[in-house]
Each structure stands twice: as C-alpha cells, then as structure tokens.
Amino acid sequence: MAIHEINDQHLLTFSDFIREKTGLTFDKSNWYALKVSVGERMSAKSVDQPLEYFMQIKDDLKECEELISLLTVSETYFFRDRRQFEVLREHVLPEMIERKKKTQGRPKIKIASCGCSLGAEPYSIAIAIDQGGFQEADFEIIACDINKKSIEFAREAIYSDHYFREPETDISGYFERQGKKIFLKDSIKEKVRFYCANLMDLSASSFNLQDADIIFFRNVLIYFNEDTVIKTIQVFEKALDKNGYLFLGPFETLMRRETSFIFNEIGQALVWRLKEASVPVKERVSLPPPNIVMDAPPPAVFVDKVIKGDESHYEKAAGYFHIKRNQIAEKEFQEQLKITPDHVPSLVGLAFLYADVGDSVLALEYCQKALKVDNLIADAYFIQGLVLFQMKDFEEALKLFKKTVYCDDKHFVAQYFLALTYKEFNRPQQANHQFRVAIHAIDDLGKDGLTRELAGHCGNYILSLCLDNVT
Ligand SMILES: C[S@@+](CC[C@H](N)C(=O)[O-])C[C@H]1O[C@@H](n2cnc3c(N)ncnc32)[C@H](O)[C@@H]1O
C-alpha cells in the first residue's frame, strides 16, 4: 500500500499509543518517520487499512515490538562523546573507589546503560574500566533497551566500521576483524548483561536499576516529551545511589527542569549528580561545543515542509533519515532527485546526511548544488559553516554563519555558532551579544505559536548553552 494512504488522523492514533507505551514522541518534525514505519509493517503484514493494523499492534505484543523496533533510533558508536569515558576512567571511578574503600572492604560498583541500543555504550564502559585497571574493585554492568532486535545484536557483539567513528580512541586491541566483521573479544563481552526493558515500565522486566552507582542515559531523552523525561528522571532519582553519577548526552539537559539533579563539569564533560551528593562541585571549565551534526536530532529543514506534487521519495527519505537509516534515506533522496533534479529539500537533506556521516566533501558539494537552485537557502550556508567550523577554518565559518542568519534570522543554531566563532576570535563582547540574539531567536519561536520541540529538541539544549555562556 502507498504510505500516502496513511493520513494525519491515523498517525495521531499511532503516535498517542506509541507515546503512552514507550515515551517516544512524534511531532511534525518526525511525522514521516512514523508514516514510513507504519507503512513498512502494514506491507509486511499485508494489511490495507491503517486502523486494522492499529488493532493488531494493540493485541499482538510481538507485532507491537516489530513496529517499535522500526521507530527507535539506534544510532550509536563506540566511545561516542569520548570525553565522558575519559571522565569516567580518570575522575569518577577513582573518586568512587576511594570513597567506597572507606566503608566497604572491596568496593562494588554497579553501572547501568539505559537505552543501550546495539551495545556500543555499555561495552565502551567495560573497555574504559579495563583500560583503567581498577583491580581493587568489582564491577557489575547492566544494559537495557526497548528494542528487542538491538538487544539481540548487542549480545552477539559483531560490529562493522560504522561503529568506530571516534578517531581519537584506539580500542582495536579489544576486537578481532574478519573481513568486514569486527568481533568484540569475549573478555569484554562477558562483562555486560543485557535486558530488553522499557524504561517507562521497568516492573515488567528483570532489569534492576536499584542502587546503581552510575547511570548512562545518553541520547535517549531527546526523543521523549517533557512528561516522559520527568517520569524517567524520577525513576533515576530513586534508583541512583545518593553519591552516584548520571551521564546524559551532549544535547541533553536537566536545567530548568524540576529534578533533584545538578550538573558538575568534570574534566571536559558534564555529569549530573543528586543535590545531596557529598562530593563538591569542581571548578567550572569551558566545554567544547557539541558535535551538532553528528548528535543532533534531525534537521529543521524538514519541519515545515509542505508536500507538493510527487515528492514521495523525499517524504520517505526524510522519514528514514530521522530514524538514522541513512543508507535507505540516501537512496530515496537520490531517487527524488532523478525525478526532480532541483529539489532543494532533497539536496539539503543529502548535505545534512553526508555531514552526519562525516563526508564533508559530499556535504559541501550538495550545499553548493542547493545554492545554485536558490541562493537564499539558510541551511545550505549553515551546513557549510559547520563543516568549516569543525575543520577550524573560523574565518570562512564566520562568513557562512552570517549568511545563514541573513537568510533566516530565526536560525538559532547558526546564531549560537556565530557566537562560538566570535569566542574563537577572542571577541567576548560580540560573542555575548550573539548569545543573547540566539536566546531571543529561540524565545521568538514560542511567540510564533511554535513550540521549542518543533524547533527540534536541540532548541532547549542550545538555549541552556547560551544561558550558560552569556554574561
Ligand atoms: C539514539 S540511541 C542511543 C544509544 C546510546 N545510549 C548512545 O548514546 O550511543 C536511543 C536508544 O534508546 C532506546 N529507547 C527509546 N525509548 C526507550 C524506552 N522507553 N525504554 C528503553 N529504551 C528506549 C532506543 O531503542 C534506542 O536504542
């Protein structure tokens, strides 16, 4: 069946159900992702009517799991946001072991990876512990994910080059390569226990978070709505040891949320601790900017897109890109361009996709193609700016971010990067002014009747970074 037959009313029914069950939230920015996934399962089950399929997922747990496995974004890689693992190894574990030695003979440390996806995160934890030595302590590492297929994959622990994207980390000694397959060594594999569990209802599984000393919950809450974030954080507040540590992703914050956590900046990473934690906050250091392209939720270019004429490949591509199925997304964008070669959203979509997978040459090329069709495309300047910023060509990045905000003065991510670029040039006043402009741009989205969520969940994150920087 054509996915066009699934209408907005159907999608609302599905999204309410999925949100209730998993916490995953669908809005205009990821509507297509829901649509392509429902369409894919309807075809697999040979069901024509969306509501008939809806009745199936309500009654059939297995089918419901199949749909959820398509909807979750399993993007992950080893030592993602490497600094957090350095902080774990160099600061958090030594502090914890010393403290526990005073009350326990041999310290026991329980670490949980919540939303562990394909296992790269908990295995990175196990590798970091191995690198640190820590012979004097015992470790328990548990990991959970709602996606059953991800858990099966994690238990197998056979990876490909795709999962090794952190250039500054050499962990090759922990793996064995056979052709394109990369096998994790048993000595690390056996250190992690995996569970298929839903963080919204842990009582239904044997995943036991209680008394965890460290919780990793990275790059999950960006996909949740506010209520779900609060519910999940409350679970962590109860489960985490009072001197424990919570690691969130670089795009995630609990600032301006009513929780018992406050953040500490340790080394070059942010960690969250319960307010009553006895270890004092360390001196604050300036954090490096997050890798917006790699870790951000999908781009705003898709947000207000109105489908005209035959843009069905684009529609699918946008959906697949959102759930990071980049290979299919790339193919669909290319198919769309065969039909309509000047299709700007597909050109920009491909530029984002290539930037996302680290192919800066192709990213820049597709930005140029989009700008040839229309030289006022803000995102095409923005992506080029990001690529150059990452290459530390700040002169060029500055020009490109300026062009971005010239085309779209509400482009708050570009405003934020413009401020960071001024900081690189040691122009604090201009940087300060620019952080304020970004804050206003985010606030203005609210005035226009748009929610911050609509700006991509990174709206909240950028806001907190700007508020942190502004003086
Ligand atoms: C983007 S991945 C992040 C993986 C890993 N934490 C990292 O940072 O590399 C998000 C994961 O959260 C999982 N997830 C989403 N909702 C969940 C829930 N309600 N319970 C458990 N896992 C969930 C998804 O299945 C997905 O594997």
Short mmCIF file of C-alpha atoms and ligand atoms in Angstrom, two decimals:
data_model
loop_
_atom_site.label_atom_id
_atom_site.label_comp_id
_atom_site.label_asym_id
_atom_site.label_seq_id
_atom_site.Cartn_x
_atom_site.Cartn_y
_atom_site.Cartn_z
CA MET A 1 0.00 0.00 0.00
CA ALA A 2 1.16 3.55 -0.63
CA ILE A 3 2.15 5.33 2.53
CA HIS A 4 0.14 8.31 1.29
CA GLU A 5 -2.99 6.45 2.36
CA ILE A 6 -2.00 6.81 5.99
CA ASN A 7 -3.45 10.16 6.95
CA ASP A 8 -2.71 12.55 9.80
CA GLN A 9 -5.64 11.25 11.83
CA HIS A 10 -4.25 7.71 11.63
CA LEU A 11 -0.83 8.98 12.61
CA LEU A 12 -2.26 10.74 15.63
CA THR A 13 -3.81 7.48 16.78
CA PHE A 14 -0.49 5.65 16.35
CA SER A 15 1.60 8.39 17.92
CA ASP A 16 -0.64 8.61 21.03
CA PHE A 17 -0.37 4.86 21.51
CA ILE A 18 3.40 4.74 20.98
CA ARG A 19 4.00 7.73 23.27
CA GLU A 20 1.92 6.14 26.02
CA LYS A 21 3.77 2.86 25.68
CA THR A 22 7.35 3.95 25.12
CA GLY A 23 7.67 7.65 25.78
CA LEU A 24 8.75 8.23 22.18
CA THR A 25 7.19 11.41 20.85
CA PHE A 26 6.17 12.25 17.34
CA ASP A 27 5.51 15.74 16.08
CA LYS A 28 5.71 17.48 12.73
CA SER A 29 9.47 17.07 12.64
CA ASN A 30 9.36 13.26 12.68
CA TRP A 31 5.90 12.59 11.27
CA TYR A 32 7.37 10.98 8.18
CA ALA A 33 9.39 8.57 10.29
CA LEU A 34 6.18 7.29 11.85
CA LYS A 35 4.49 7.13 8.48
CA VAL A 36 7.18 5.10 6.70
CA SER A 37 7.48 2.71 9.63
CA VAL A 38 3.74 2.04 9.89
CA GLY A 39 3.62 1.68 6.08
CA GLU A 40 6.50 -0.79 6.13
CA ARG A 41 4.84 -3.02 8.75
CA MET A 42 1.44 -2.84 7.02
CA SER A 43 3.05 -4.10 3.82
CA ALA A 44 4.86 -6.86 5.71
CA LYS A 45 1.57 -7.98 7.28
CA SER A 46 -0.42 -7.43 4.04
CA VAL A 47 -2.86 -5.15 5.85
CA ASP A 48 -4.54 -2.39 3.79
CA GLN A 49 -6.31 -0.39 6.46
CA PRO A 50 -4.24 1.63 8.94
CA LEU A 51 -6.85 1.19 11.67
CA GLU A 52 -6.93 -2.56 11.14
CA TYR A 53 -3.16 -2.57 11.63
CA PHE A 54 -3.60 -0.40 14.72
CA MET A 55 -5.88 -3.06 16.25
CA GLN A 56 -3.17 -5.63 15.54
CA ILE A 57 -0.44 -3.80 17.43
CA LYS A 58 -2.76 -3.29 20.37
CA ASP A 59 -3.47 -7.01 20.64
CA ASP A 60 -0.25 -8.54 19.43
CA LEU A 61 2.81 -7.76 21.56
CA LYS A 62 5.18 -9.24 19.00
CA GLU A 63 3.89 -7.03 16.20
CA CYS A 64 3.99 -4.04 18.52
CA GLU A 65 7.67 -4.80 19.18
CA GLU A 66 8.28 -5.01 15.42
CA LEU A 67 6.86 -1.54 14.93
CA ILE A 68 8.76 -0.12 17.91
CA SER A 69 11.97 -1.58 16.56
CA LEU A 70 11.46 0.46 13.39
CA LEU A 71 10.64 3.63 15.29
CA THR A 72 13.54 3.74 17.71
CA VAL A 73 16.70 5.47 16.58
CA SER A 74 19.52 3.05 17.29
CA GLU A 75 22.33 5.39 16.27
CA THR A 76 25.36 4.62 18.41
CA TYR A 77 29.10 4.01 18.23
CA PHE A 78 32.00 3.09 20.47
CA PHE A 79 33.29 5.85 22.73
CA ARG A 80 30.65 8.26 21.47
CA ASP A 81 31.40 11.55 23.17
CA ARG A 82 34.77 10.16 24.20
CA ARG A 83 35.36 12.75 26.94
CA GLN A 84 32.66 11.21 29.08
CA PHE A 85 34.51 7.89 29.09
CA GLU A 86 37.74 9.70 29.95
CA VAL A 87 35.98 11.39 32.86
CA LEU A 88 34.56 8.04 33.95
CA ARG A 89 38.02 6.43 33.90
CA GLU A 90 40.12 9.32 35.20
CA HIS A 91 37.82 11.02 37.74
CA VAL A 92 34.55 9.28 38.54
CA LEU A 93 35.76 5.71 39.18
CA PRO A 94 38.89 6.68 41.16
CA GLU A 95 36.77 9.00 43.36
CA MET A 96 34.13 6.31 43.86
CA ILE A 97 36.60 3.54 44.65
CA GLU A 98 38.46 5.66 47.20
CA ARG A 99 35.19 6.66 48.86
CA LYS A 100 33.79 3.13 48.95
CA LYS A 101 37.03 1.67 50.30
CA LYS A 102 36.39 3.60 53.49
CA THR A 103 33.13 1.77 54.18
CA GLN A 104 33.31 -1.45 52.14
CA GLY A 105 36.22 -3.89 52.16
CA ARG A 106 36.30 -4.42 48.41
CA PRO A 107 34.25 -1.80 46.57
CA LYS A 108 31.40 -2.96 44.37
CA ILE A 109 30.30 -0.62 41.59
CA LYS A 110 27.09 -1.01 39.65
CA ILE A 111 26.81 0.75 36.29
CA ALA A 112 23.69 0.84 34.11
CA SER A 113 23.39 1.80 30.47
CA CYS A 114 19.75 2.77 29.84
CA GLY A 115 18.77 2.88 26.18
CA CYS A 116 21.96 0.99 25.28
CA SER A 117 20.97 0.39 21.65
CA LEU A 118 23.39 -2.03 19.94
CA GLY A 119 25.71 -2.33 22.91
CA ALA A 120 28.49 0.09 21.93
CA GLU A 121 27.85 2.20 25.03
CA PRO A 122 27.98 -0.48 27.77
CA TYR A 123 30.90 -2.20 26.04
CA SER A 124 32.73 1.16 25.90
CA ILE A 125 32.17 1.39 29.65
CA ALA A 126 33.64 -2.10 30.09
CA ILE A 127 36.63 -1.16 27.91
CA ALA A 128 37.19 2.10 29.83
CA ILE A 129 37.23 0.10 33.09
CA ASP A 130 39.69 -2.37 31.62
CA GLN A 131 41.91 0.48 30.44
CA GLY A 132 41.85 1.99 33.93
CA GLY A 133 42.96 -1.21 35.67
CA PHE A 134 40.88 -0.89 38.85
CA GLN A 135 41.86 -4.35 40.12
CA GLU A 136 40.81 -3.34 43.61
CA ALA A 137 37.05 -3.17 42.78
CA ASP A 138 34.28 -5.39 41.40
CA PHE A 139 32.04 -4.08 38.64
CA GLU A 140 28.55 -5.00 37.51
CA ILE A 141 27.47 -3.56 34.16
CA ILE A 142 23.84 -3.91 33.13
CA ALA A 143 22.25 -2.53 29.98
CA CYS A 144 18.71 -2.25 28.68
CA ASP A 145 16.86 -1.21 25.56
CA ILE A 146 13.24 -1.38 24.46
CA ASN A 147 14.24 -2.61 21.02
CA LYS A 148 14.48 -6.41 21.16
CA LYS A 149 16.46 -6.59 17.93
CA SER A 150 19.03 -4.15 19.27
CA ILE A 151 19.48 -6.29 22.38
CA GLU A 152 19.96 -9.41 20.26
CA PHE A 153 22.55 -7.55 18.19
CA ALA A 154 24.30 -6.29 21.34
CA ARG A 155 24.55 -9.81 22.76
CA GLU A 156 26.14 -11.03 19.52
CA ALA A 157 28.61 -8.11 19.59
CA ILE A 158 29.63 -8.29 15.94
CA TYR A 159 30.19 -4.81 14.55
CA SER A 160 31.35 -3.07 11.38
CA ASP A 161 33.50 0.02 10.71
CA HIS A 162 30.36 2.14 11.07
CA TYR A 163 30.53 1.76 14.87
CA PHE A 164 34.06 3.08 15.16
CA ARG A 165 33.74 6.77 14.42
CA GLU A 166 35.69 8.23 17.29
CA PRO A 167 39.06 8.92 15.64
CA GLU A 168 40.97 9.75 18.81
CA THR A 169 40.28 6.44 20.52
CA ASP A 170 42.34 3.37 19.69
CA ILE A 171 40.49 0.37 21.04
CA SER A 172 41.45 -2.04 18.27
CA GLY A 173 43.09 -4.40 20.79
CA TYR A 174 39.66 -5.29 22.14
CA PHE A 175 38.37 -6.56 18.77
CA GLU A 176 39.19 -9.11 16.11
CA ARG A 177 38.49 -8.35 12.48
CA GLN A 178 37.37 -10.95 9.94
CA GLY A 179 36.73 -9.23 6.63
CA LYS A 180 34.11 -6.57 7.24
CA LYS A 181 33.01 -8.09 10.54
CA ILE A 182 34.56 -6.87 13.77
CA PHE A 183 34.16 -9.23 16.74
CA LEU A 184 34.33 -7.97 20.30
CA LYS A 185 36.60 -10.14 22.43
CA ASP A 186 34.87 -12.43 24.93
CA SER A 187 36.75 -10.92 27.88
CA ILE A 188 34.77 -7.66 27.40
CA LYS A 189 31.60 -9.23 26.04
CA GLU A 190 31.05 -11.27 29.19
CA LYS A 191 31.24 -8.19 31.41
CA VAL A 192 27.84 -6.82 30.31
CA ARG A 193 24.37 -8.24 30.98
CA PHE A 194 21.68 -7.13 28.54
CA TYR A 195 17.92 -6.87 29.12
CA CYS A 196 15.06 -6.00 26.82
CA ALA A 197 13.23 -3.47 29.00
CA ASN A 198 11.05 -0.41 28.65
CA LEU A 199 12.18 2.48 30.84
CA MET A 200 8.54 3.57 31.06
CA ASP A 201 7.66 0.33 32.84
CA LEU A 202 10.63 -1.39 34.39
CA SER A 203 8.39 -3.53 36.60
CA ALA A 204 7.66 -5.69 33.55
CA SER A 205 11.30 -6.79 33.22
CA SER A 206 14.09 -8.16 35.39
CA PHE A 207 16.31 -5.17 34.66
CA ASN A 208 17.12 -3.93 38.17
CA LEU A 209 18.39 -0.38 38.36
CA GLN A 210 18.17 -0.11 42.12
CA ASP A 211 21.33 1.12 43.86
CA ALA A 212 23.12 1.88 40.63
CA ASP A 213 26.25 3.96 41.24
CA ILE A 214 26.42 5.28 37.71
CA ILE A 215 23.69 5.58 35.09
CA PHE A 216 24.34 6.28 31.44
CA PHE A 217 21.22 7.65 29.77
CA ARG A 218 22.61 9.32 26.71
CA ASN A 219 20.87 10.36 23.54
CA VAL A 220 17.52 8.92 24.61
CA LEU A 221 15.63 11.76 26.22
CA ILE A 222 15.94 13.92 23.12
CA TYR A 223 13.29 11.60 21.67
CA PHE A 224 10.97 11.92 24.70
CA ASN A 225 8.38 14.56 25.51
CA GLU A 226 8.55 16.59 28.69
CA ASP A 227 6.28 14.34 30.79
CA THR A 228 8.25 11.26 29.86
CA VAL A 229 11.57 12.93 30.61
CA ILE A 230 10.35 13.83 34.09
CA LYS A 231 8.95 10.33 34.70
CA THR A 232 12.21 8.69 33.65
CA ILE A 233 14.35 11.07 35.67
CA GLN A 234 12.21 10.33 38.73
CA VAL A 235 12.97 6.64 38.27
CA PHE A 236 16.69 7.50 38.22
CA GLU A 237 16.37 9.75 41.28
CA LYS A 238 15.01 6.79 43.24
CA ALA A 239 17.41 4.19 41.89
CA LEU A 240 20.71 6.06 41.85
CA ASP A 241 22.96 5.91 44.93
CA LYS A 242 23.00 9.32 46.63
CA ASN A 243 26.66 9.77 45.67
CA GLY A 244 26.07 8.47 42.17
CA TYR A 245 26.58 9.98 38.73
CA LEU A 246 24.23 10.34 35.78
CA PHE A 247 25.64 10.79 32.29
CA LEU A 248 23.35 12.37 29.68
CA GLY A 249 24.12 13.02 26.02
CA PRO A 250 25.75 16.29 24.95
CA PHE A 251 22.39 17.55 23.65
CA GLU A 252 20.51 16.81 26.79
CA THR A 253 19.99 18.89 29.87
CA LEU A 254 18.01 18.84 33.10
CA MET A 255 18.47 22.57 33.57
CA ARG A 256 15.20 24.43 34.09
CA ARG A 257 13.51 21.13 34.89
CA GLU A 258 12.24 20.32 38.35
CA THR A 259 14.56 17.46 39.29
CA SER A 260 16.95 16.65 42.13
CA PHE A 261 19.95 16.73 39.81
CA ILE A 262 22.51 19.46 39.39
CA PHE A 263 25.35 19.38 36.94
CA ASN A 264 29.06 19.24 37.57
CA GLU A 265 31.67 19.93 34.97
CA ILE A 266 34.47 17.47 35.47
CA GLY A 267 37.41 17.46 33.11
CA GLN A 268 35.78 18.19 29.78
CA ALA A 269 32.40 16.62 30.38
CA LEU A 270 29.14 17.36 32.10
CA VAL A 271 27.86 14.91 34.68
CA TRP A 272 24.69 15.13 36.73
CA ARG A 273 24.57 14.43 40.44
CA LEU A 274 21.89 14.37 43.10
CA LYS A 275 21.82 17.60 45.06
CA GLU A 276 22.75 15.83 48.28
CA ALA A 277 25.89 14.21 46.78
CA SER A 278 28.71 14.75 49.25
CA VAL A 279 31.47 15.45 46.77
CA PRO A 280 31.67 19.18 45.99
CA VAL A 281 31.23 20.69 42.54
CA LYS A 282 34.57 21.09 40.80
CA GLU A 283 35.67 24.34 39.28
CA ARG A 284 33.88 25.05 36.02
CA VAL A 285 35.77 24.79 32.78
CA SER A 286 34.75 25.86 29.32
CA LEU A 287 33.28 22.90 27.43
CA PRO A 288 33.97 22.27 23.77
CA PRO A 289 30.94 22.79 21.53
CA PRO A 290 28.84 19.70 20.93
CA ASN A 291 29.07 17.93 17.65
CA ILE A 292 25.79 19.30 16.33
CA VAL A 293 25.92 17.45 13.05
CA MET A 294 26.72 14.04 14.49
CA ASP A 295 24.48 14.08 17.51
CA ALA A 296 21.66 16.49 16.80
CA PRO A 297 18.15 15.34 16.20
CA PRO A 298 17.28 15.61 12.51
CA PRO A 299 17.39 19.00 10.90
CA ALA A 300 14.79 21.71 10.93
CA VAL A 301 14.76 21.73 7.12
CA PHE A 302 12.02 19.09 7.27
CA VAL A 303 9.88 20.81 9.85
CA ASP A 304 7.54 22.96 7.87
CA LYS A 305 7.74 21.15 4.58
CA VAL A 306 4.51 21.04 2.64
CA ILE A 307 4.36 18.17 0.19
CA LYS A 308 3.53 19.29 -3.32
CA GLY A 309 3.23 17.04 -6.36
CA ASP A 310 5.19 13.82 -6.45
CA GLU A 311 7.62 14.10 -3.58
CA SER A 312 7.05 10.61 -2.26
CA HIS A 313 10.74 9.62 -2.37
CA TYR A 314 11.62 12.76 -0.47
CA GLU A 315 8.93 12.00 2.06
CA LYS A 316 10.34 8.52 2.64
CA ALA A 317 13.91 9.82 2.71
CA ALA A 318 13.05 12.38 5.37
CA GLY A 319 11.39 9.66 7.45
CA TYR A 320 14.29 7.25 7.15
CA PHE A 321 16.86 9.96 7.80
CA HIS A 322 15.06 10.83 11.00
CA ILE A 323 15.43 7.30 12.29
CA LYS A 324 19.01 7.34 11.03
CA ARG A 325 18.57 4.65 8.43
CA ASN A 326 20.97 6.63 6.34
CA GLN A 327 21.54 4.16 3.53
CA ILE A 328 17.86 3.94 2.60
CA ALA A 329 17.44 7.68 3.16
CA GLU A 330 20.32 8.42 0.78
CA LYS A 331 18.82 6.15 -1.87
CA GLU A 332 15.40 7.79 -1.55
CA PHE A 333 16.84 11.32 -1.72
CA GLN A 334 18.71 10.30 -4.87
CA GLU A 335 15.53 8.77 -6.37
CA GLN A 336 13.72 12.04 -5.70
CA LEU A 337 16.50 13.94 -7.44
CA LYS A 338 16.17 11.69 -10.50
CA ILE A 339 12.55 12.84 -10.82
CA THR A 340 13.08 16.47 -9.76
CA PRO A 341 16.81 17.30 -10.02
CA ASP A 342 16.40 20.76 -8.50
CA HIS A 343 14.51 19.56 -5.46
CA VAL A 344 16.10 21.77 -2.82
CA PRO A 345 14.91 19.89 0.32
CA SER A 346 16.46 16.70 -1.06
CA LEU A 347 19.71 18.47 -1.91
CA VAL A 348 19.87 19.98 1.57
CA GLY A 349 18.75 16.68 3.12
CA LEU A 350 21.64 14.91 1.42
CA ALA A 351 24.05 17.62 2.57
CA PHE A 352 22.89 17.03 6.17
CA LEU A 353 23.15 13.30 5.72
CA TYR A 354 26.72 13.46 4.37
CA ALA A 355 27.74 15.87 7.11
CA ASP A 356 26.17 13.46 9.58
CA VAL A 357 28.27 10.54 8.36
CA GLY A 358 31.39 12.70 8.27
CA ASP A 359 31.74 13.04 4.48
CA SER A 360 32.49 16.76 4.38
CA VAL A 361 33.35 16.78 0.66
CA LEU A 362 29.94 15.49 -0.37
CA ALA A 363 28.22 17.64 2.28
CA LEU A 364 29.79 20.78 0.79
CA GLU A 365 29.04 19.63 -2.75
CA TYR A 366 25.32 19.19 -2.04
CA CYS A 367 25.14 22.56 -0.29
CA GLN A 368 26.57 24.12 -3.44
CA LYS A 369 24.02 22.31 -5.58
CA ALA A 370 21.17 23.60 -3.41
CA LEU A 371 22.52 27.15 -3.53
CA LYS A 372 22.73 27.01 -7.32
CA VAL A 373 18.98 26.46 -7.39
CA ASP A 374 18.23 29.06 -4.74
CA ASN A 375 20.96 31.17 -3.18
CA LEU A 376 18.90 32.04 -0.11
CA ILE A 377 18.77 28.60 1.48
CA ALA A 378 19.82 29.20 5.08
CA ASP A 379 20.54 25.55 5.90
CA ALA A 380 22.88 25.20 2.91
CA TYR A 381 25.06 28.02 4.31
CA PHE A 382 24.70 26.63 7.79
CA ILE A 383 25.91 23.11 6.94
CA GLN A 384 28.91 24.56 5.11
CA GLY A 385 29.61 26.72 8.15
CA LEU A 386 29.51 23.72 10.46
CA VAL A 387 31.84 21.70 8.28
CA LEU A 388 34.35 24.57 8.19
CA PHE A 389 33.96 25.22 11.92
CA GLN A 390 34.83 21.60 12.56
CA MET A 391 37.85 21.98 10.28
CA LYS A 392 38.79 25.02 12.41
CA ASP A 393 38.57 27.39 9.43
CA PHE A 394 36.89 30.03 11.58
CA GLU A 395 37.24 32.88 9.03
CA GLU A 396 35.13 31.02 6.48
CA ALA A 397 32.78 29.60 9.11
CA LEU A 398 32.05 33.13 10.35
CA LYS A 399 31.08 34.29 6.86
CA LEU A 400 28.83 31.29 6.36
CA PHE A 401 27.04 31.60 9.70
CA LYS A 402 26.46 35.30 8.92
CA LYS A 403 24.95 34.34 5.57
CA THR A 404 22.75 31.77 7.32
CA VAL A 405 21.23 34.33 9.68
CA TYR A 406 20.94 36.82 6.85
CA CYS A 407 18.68 34.30 5.07
CA ASP A 408 16.88 33.23 8.25
CA ASP A 409 17.16 35.45 11.29
CA LYS A 410 15.42 32.80 13.42
CA HIS A 411 18.13 30.23 12.77
CA PHE A 412 19.11 29.93 16.42
CA VAL A 413 21.68 27.17 15.95
CA ALA A 414 23.57 29.36 13.48
CA GLN A 415 23.25 32.30 15.92
CA TYR A 416 24.77 30.11 18.61
CA PHE A 417 27.63 29.01 16.37
CA LEU A 418 28.22 32.58 15.31
CA ALA A 419 28.70 33.40 18.99
CA LEU A 420 31.10 30.48 19.41
CA THR A 421 33.05 31.66 16.39
CA TYR A 422 33.38 35.15 17.92
CA LYS A 423 34.69 33.43 21.03
CA GLU A 424 37.30 31.68 18.90
CA PHE A 425 38.39 35.12 17.67
CA ASN A 426 38.55 36.33 21.26
CA ARG A 427 35.82 38.91 20.74
CA PRO A 428 33.88 38.45 24.02
CA GLN A 429 31.52 41.41 23.58
CA GLN A 430 30.36 40.31 20.17
CA ALA A 431 30.07 36.73 21.38
CA ASN A 432 27.97 37.86 24.33
CA HIS A 433 25.69 39.90 22.12
CA GLN A 434 25.31 36.98 19.75
CA PHE A 435 24.39 34.55 22.57
CA ARG A 436 21.62 36.99 23.50
CA VAL A 437 20.41 37.13 19.92
CA ALA A 438 20.23 33.32 19.87
CA ILE A 439 18.24 33.30 23.12
CA HIS A 440 15.78 35.78 21.59
CA ALA A 441 15.51 33.71 18.42
CA ILE A 442 14.55 30.65 20.49
CA ASP A 443 12.08 32.68 22.56
CA ASP A 444 10.57 34.10 19.38
CA LEU A 445 9.71 30.60 18.20
CA GLY A 446 7.40 30.40 21.21
CA LYS A 447 5.78 33.73 20.27
CA ASP A 448 5.08 32.48 16.76
CA GLY A 449 2.99 29.75 18.29
CA LEU A 450 5.65 27.15 17.61
CA THR A 451 6.87 25.03 20.46
CA ARG A 452 10.54 24.59 21.23
CA GLU A 453 10.09 20.92 20.48
CA LEU A 454 9.17 21.91 16.95
CA ALA A 455 12.49 23.59 16.57
CA GLY A 456 13.96 20.16 17.17
CA HIS A 457 14.69 19.13 20.73
CA CYS A 458 18.03 20.83 20.36
CA GLY A 459 16.19 24.15 20.96
CA ASN A 460 16.23 23.50 24.68
CA TYR A 461 19.82 22.44 24.61
CA ILE A 462 21.05 25.43 22.64
CA LEU A 463 19.09 27.68 24.99
CA SER A 464 20.81 26.21 28.02
CA LEU A 465 24.24 26.55 26.39
CA CYS A 466 23.56 30.19 25.52
CA LEU A 467 22.29 30.97 29.03
CA ASP A 468 25.40 29.33 30.38
CA ASN A 469 27.68 31.42 28.20
CA VAL A 470 26.02 34.80 28.35
CA THR A 471 27.36 37.28 30.91
C1 LIG B 1 19.96 7.02 19.89
S1 LIG B 1 20.02 5.53 20.80
C2 LIG B 1 21.25 5.93 21.99
C3 LIG B 1 22.18 4.77 22.24
C4 LIG B 1 23.29 5.02 23.24
N1 LIG B 1 22.76 5.40 24.54
C5 LIG B 1 24.26 6.06 22.74
O1 LIG B 1 24.23 7.22 23.22
O2 LIG B 1 25.05 5.77 21.84
C6 LIG B 1 18.50 5.63 21.73
C7 LIG B 1 18.06 4.27 22.25
O3 LIG B 1 17.05 4.47 23.24
C8 LIG B 1 16.17 3.36 23.16
N2 LIG B 1 14.87 3.69 23.80
C9 LIG B 1 13.94 4.58 23.38
N3 LIG B 1 12.88 4.56 24.19
C10 LIG B 1 13.14 3.66 25.15
C11 LIG B 1 12.43 3.18 26.29
N4 LIG B 1 11.21 3.65 26.58
N5 LIG B 1 13.00 2.23 27.05
C12 LIG B 1 14.23 1.74 26.76
N6 LIG B 1 14.95 2.13 25.70
C13 LIG B 1 14.42 3.09 24.91
C14 LIG B 1 16.05 3.15 21.65
O4 LIG B 1 15.58 1.86 21.33
C15 LIG B 1 17.47 3.41 21.18
O5 LIG B 1 18.19 2.21 21.07
#
